């Protein structure tokens, strides 16, 4: 698998981990009393409390590990040849090529439209 595909896969992994981490925290966090006007929230059982304390640490560590793996992949990207000036020149060349191909395509489209207008059904 090429480096760009690996980066895309790692971004998806990070997004999934973040989604699951936030969802788990939202689901499992014990209720908190928002105001003295509200009754005291029910207490959780002791075995749930242990899991609630450890699970965010584990999930956070997994998320950090995935982010570090992303950094490793980014560091493995090849350096650009010629620097910024060469990149800008190449971008200009590609834009000019794109414009030329677009003009050819537009002429072909117009010719096809003219052909269909002139030919009987």
Coordinates of N, CA and C in Angstrom, one line a residue:
X1 N 0.9 -1.2 0.0 CA 0.0 0.0 0.0 C 0.9 1.2 0.0
X2 N 0.6 2.2 -0.8 CA 1.4 3.4 -0.9 C 1.2 4.3 0.3
X3 N 2.1 5.3 0.5 CA 2.1 6.1 1.7 C 0.8 6.9 1.8
X4 N 0.3 7.4 0.7 CA -0.9 8.3 0.8 C -2.1 7.4 1.2
X5 N -2.2 6.2 0.7 CA -3.3 5.3 1.1 C -3.2 5.0 2.6
X6 N -1.9 4.8 3.1 CA -1.7 4.5 4.5 C -2.1 5.7 5.3
X7 N -1.8 6.9 4.9 CA -2.2 8.1 5.6 C -3.7 8.3 5.6
X8 N -4.4 8.0 4.5 CA -5.9 8.1 4.5 C -6.5 7.0 5.5
X9 N -5.9 5.8 5.5 CA -6.4 4.8 6.4 C -6.2 5.2 7.8
X10 N -5.0 5.8 8.1 CA -4.7 6.2 9.5 C -5.7 7.4 9.9
X11 N -6.0 8.3 9.0 CA -7.0 9.3 9.3 C -8.3 8.7 9.7
X12 N -8.7 7.7 8.9 CA -10.0 7.1 9.2 C -9.9 6.4 10.5
X13 N -8.8 5.7 10.8 CA -8.7 5.1 12.1 C -8.8 6.1 13.3
X14 N -8.1 7.2 13.1 CA -8.1 8.2 14.2 C -9.6 8.8 14.3
X15 N -10.3 9.0 13.2 CA -11.7 9.5 13.3 C -12.5 8.4 14.0
X16 N -12.4 7.2 13.7 CA -13.2 6.1 14.3 C -12.9 6.0 15.8
X17 N -11.6 6.1 16.2 CA -11.2 6.0 17.6 C -11.8 7.2 18.3
X18 N -11.7 8.4 17.7 CA -12.2 9.6 18.4 C -13.7 9.5 18.6
X19 N -14.4 9.1 17.5 CA -15.9 8.9 17.6 C -16.2 7.9 18.7
X20 N -15.6 6.8 18.8 CA -15.9 5.8 19.8 C -15.5 6.3 21.2
X21 N -14.4 7.0 21.3 CA -13.9 7.5 22.6 C -15.0 8.5 23.1
X22 N -15.3 9.5 22.3 CA -16.3 10.5 22.8 C -17.7 9.8 23.1
X23 N -18.1 8.9 22.2 CA -19.3 8.2 22.5 C -19.3 7.4 23.8
X24 N -18.2 6.7 24.0 CA -18.1 5.9 25.3 C -18.1 6.9 26.5
X25 N -17.4 7.9 26.4 CA -17.3 8.9 27.5 C -18.7 9.5 27.8
X26 N -19.4 9.8 26.7 CA -20.8 10.3 26.9 C -21.7 9.3 27.5
X27 N -21.6 8.1 27.0 CA -22.5 7.0 27.5 C -22.2 6.6 28.9
X28 N -20.9 6.5 29.3 CA -20.5 5.9 30.6 C -20.2 6.8 31.7
X29 N -20.1 8.1 31.4 CA -19.7 9.0 32.5 C -20.9 9.1 33.4
X30 N -20.6 9.1 34.7 CA -21.6 9.1 35.7 C -22.3 10.5 35.7
X31 N -23.6 10.5 36.1 CA -24.3 11.7 36.1 C -23.8 12.7 37.2
X32 N -24.0 13.9 36.9 CA -23.5 15.0 37.8 C -24.7 15.9 38.2
X33 N -24.7 16.2 39.4 CA -25.8 17.1 39.9 C -25.5 18.5 39.3
X34 N -26.4 19.0 38.6 CA -26.2 20.3 37.9 C -26.6 21.5 38.8
X35 N -27.5 21.3 39.7 CA -27.9 22.4 40.6 C -28.4 21.8 41.9
X36 N -28.3 22.6 43.0 CA -28.9 22.1 44.2 C -30.4 21.9 44.2
X37 N -31.0 22.4 43.2 CA -32.5 22.3 43.0 C -32.9 20.9 42.5
X38 N -31.9 20.2 41.9 CA -32.1 18.8 41.4 C -31.8 17.8 42.4
X39 N -32.4 16.6 42.4 CA -32.0 15.6 43.3 C -30.6 15.0 43.0
X40 N -30.1 14.4 44.0 CA -28.8 13.8 43.9 C -28.9 12.6 42.8
X41 N -27.9 12.5 41.8 CA -28.0 11.4 40.9 C -27.7 10.1 41.5
X42 N -28.2 9.0 41.0 CA -28.0 7.7 41.6 C -26.5 7.3 41.5
X43 N -26.0 6.6 42.5 CA -24.6 6.2 42.5 C -24.4 5.0 41.6
X44 N -23.2 4.8 41.0 CA -22.9 3.7 40.2 C -22.3 2.6 41.1
X45 N -22.4 1.3 40.6 CA -21.9 0.2 41.3 C -20.4 0.3 41.3
X46 N -19.7 -0.3 42.2 CA -18.2 -0.2 42.4 C -17.5 -0.8 41.2
X47 N -18.0 -1.9 40.6 CA -17.2 -2.5 39.5 C -17.4 -1.6 38.2
X48 N -18.5 -0.9 38.1 CA -18.6 0.0 37.0 C -17.7 1.2 37.2
X49 N -17.5 1.6 38.4 CA -16.7 2.8 38.7 C -15.2 2.5 38.3
X50 N -14.7 1.3 38.5 CA -13.4 0.9 38.1 C -13.2 1.0 36.6
X51 N -14.2 0.4 35.9 CA -14.1 0.4 34.5 C -14.2 1.8 33.9
X52 N -15.0 2.7 34.5 CA -15.2 4.0 34.0 C -13.9 4.8 34.3
X53 N -13.1 4.5 35.3 CA -11.9 5.2 35.5 C -10.8 4.7 34.6
X54 N -10.7 3.5 34.2 CA -9.7 2.9 33.4 C -10.0 3.1 31.9
X55 N -11.2 2.9 31.5 CA -11.5 2.9 30.1 C -11.1 4.2 29.4
X56 N -11.3 5.4 29.9 CA -10.9 6.6 29.2 C -9.4 6.7 29.1
X57 N -8.6 6.1 30.0 CA -7.2 6.1 29.9 C -6.7 5.2 28.8
X58 N -7.4 4.1 28.7 CA -7.0 3.1 27.6 C -7.4 3.7 26.3
X59 N -8.5 4.2 26.2 CA -9.0 4.8 24.9 C -8.2 6.0 24.5
X60 N -7.8 6.8 25.4 CA -6.9 8.0 25.1 C -5.6 7.5 24.7
X61 N -5.0 6.5 25.3 CA -3.7 6.0 24.9 C -3.8 5.4 23.5
X62 N -4.8 4.8 23.2 CA -5.0 4.2 21.8 C -5.1 5.3 20.8
X63 N -5.8 6.4 21.1 CA -5.9 7.5 20.2 C -4.6 8.3 20.0
X64 N -3.8 8.4 21.1 CA -2.5 9.1 21.0 C -1.6 8.2 20.2
X65 N -1.6 6.9 20.4 CA -0.8 6.0 19.6 C -1.1 6.1 18.1
X66 N -2.4 6.2 17.8 CA -2.8 6.3 16.4 C -2.3 7.7 15.8
X67 N -2.4 8.7 16.6 CA -1.9 10.0 16.1 C -0.4 10.0 15.9
X68 N 0.4 9.3 16.8 CA 1.8 9.2 16.6 C 2.1 8.4 15.4
X69 N 1.4 7.3 15.1 CA 1.6 6.5 13.9 C 1.3 7.4 12.6
X70 N 0.4 8.3 12.7 CA 0.1 9.3 11.6 C 1.3 10.1 11.4
X71 N 1.9 10.6 12.5 CA 3.1 11.5 12.4 C 4.3 10.7 11.8
X72 N 4.4 9.4 12.1 CA 5.5 8.6 11.5 C 5.3 8.5 10.0
X73 N 4.0 8.3 9.6 CA 3.7 8.2 8.2 C 4.0 9.5 7.5
X74 N 3.6 10.6 8.1 CA 3.9 11.9 7.5 C 5.4 12.1 7.3
X75 N 6.2 11.7 8.3 CA 7.6 11.9 8.3 C 8.2 11.0 7.2
X76 N 7.5 9.9 6.8 CA 8.0 9.0 5.7 C 7.7 9.6 4.3
X77 N 6.9 10.6 4.2 CA 6.7 11.2 2.9 C 7.9 11.7 2.3
X78 N 8.1 11.5 1.0 CA 9.3 12.0 0.3 C 9.3 13.5 0.3
X79 N 10.5 14.0 0.4 CA 10.7 15.5 0.3 C 10.5 15.9 -1.1
X80 N 9.9 17.1 -1.3 CA 9.7 17.6 -2.6 C 11.0 18.0 -3.3
X81 N 11.1 17.7 -4.5 CA 12.4 18.0 -5.2 C 12.3 19.5 -5.8
X82 N 13.3 20.2 -5.6 CA 13.4 21.6 -6.1 C 12.8 22.7 -5.3
X83 N 12.2 22.3 -4.2 CA 11.7 23.4 -3.3 C 10.4 24.0 -3.8
X84 N 10.0 25.0 -3.1 CA 8.7 25.7 -3.4 C 8.6 26.3 -4.8
X85 N 9.7 26.9 -5.2 CA 9.7 27.5 -6.6 C 9.4 26.5 -7.7
X86 N 10.0 25.3 -7.6 CA 9.8 24.2 -8.5 C 8.3 23.7 -8.4
X87 N 7.8 23.6 -7.3 CA 6.4 23.2 -7.1 C 5.5 24.2 -7.7
X88 N 5.7 25.5 -7.5 CA 4.8 26.5 -8.1 C 4.9 26.5 -9.6
X89 N 6.1 26.3 -10.1 CA 6.3 26.2 -11.6 C 5.5 25.0 -12.1
X90 N 5.6 23.8 -11.4 CA 4.9 22.6 -11.9 C 3.3 22.8 -11.8
X91 N 2.9 23.5 -10.8 CA 1.4 23.8 -10.6 C 1.0 24.7 -11.8
X92 N 1.8 25.7 -12.2 CA 1.4 26.5 -13.3 C 1.4 25.7 -14.6
X93 N 2.3 24.8 -14.8 CA 2.3 23.9 -16.0 C 1.1 23.1 -16.0
X94 N 0.7 22.5 -14.9 CA -0.5 21.6 -14.8 C -1.7 22.4 -15.1
X95 N -1.8 23.7 -14.5 CA -3.0 24.5 -14.8 C -3.1 24.9 -16.2
X96 N -2.0 25.2 -16.9 CA -2.0 25.5 -18.3 C -2.4 24.3 -19.1
X97 N -1.9 23.1 -18.8 CA -2.3 21.9 -19.5 C -3.8 21.6 -19.3
X98 N -4.3 21.8 -18.1 CA -5.7 21.6 -17.7 C -6.6 22.6 -18.6
X99 N -6.1 23.8 -18.7 CA -6.9 24.8 -19.5 C -6.9 24.4 -20.9
X100 N -5.8 23.9 -21.5 CA -5.8 23.5 -22.9 C -6.7 22.3 -23.1
X101 N -6.6 21.3 -22.3 CA -7.5 20.1 -22.4 C -8.9 20.5 -22.2
X102 N -9.2 21.5 -21.3 CA -10.6 21.9 -21.2 C -11.1 22.6 -22.4
X103 N -10.3 23.4 -23.1 CA -10.7 24.0 -24.4 C -11.0 23.0 -25.4
X104 N -10.1 22.0 -25.5 CA -10.3 20.9 -26.5 C -11.7 20.2 -26.2
X105 N -11.9 19.9 -25.0 CA -13.1 19.2 -24.6 C -14.3 20.1 -24.9
X106 N -14.2 21.4 -24.7 CA -15.3 22.3 -24.9 C -15.6 22.3 -26.4
X107 N -14.6 22.4 -27.3 CA -14.8 22.3 -28.7 C -15.4 21.0 -29.2
X108 N -15.0 19.9 -28.6 CA -15.6 18.6 -28.9 C -17.1 18.6 -28.5
X109 N -17.4 19.2 -27.3 CA -18.7 19.2 -26.9 C -19.6 20.0 -27.8
X110 N -19.1 21.2 -28.2 CA -19.9 22.0 -29.1 C -20.1 21.3 -30.5
X111 N -19.0 20.6 -31.0 CA -19.2 19.9 -32.2 C -20.2 18.8 -32.1
X112 N -20.2 18.1 -31.0 CA -21.2 17.0 -30.8 C -22.6 17.6 -30.7
X113 N -22.7 18.7 -30.1 CA -24.0 19.4 -30.0 C -24.5 19.8 -31.4
X114 N -23.6 20.4 -32.2 CA -23.9 20.8 -33.5 C -24.3 19.6 -34.4
X115 N -23.6 18.5 -34.2 CA -23.9 17.2 -35.0 C -25.3 16.8 -34.7
X116 N -25.7 16.8 -33.4 CA -27.0 16.3 -33.0 C -28.1 17.2 -33.4
X117 N -27.8 18.5 -33.6 CA -28.8 19.5 -34.0 C -29.1 19.3 -35.5
X118 N -28.0 18.9 -36.3 CA -28.1 18.8 -37.7 C -28.6 17.5 -38.2
X119 N -28.4 16.4 -37.4 CA -28.8 15.1 -37.8 C -30.3 14.8 -37.5
X120 N -31.0 14.2 -38.4 CA -32.4 13.9 -38.2 C -32.6 12.9 -37.1
X121 N -33.7 12.9 -36.4 CA -34.0 12.0 -35.3 C -34.3 10.6 -35.7

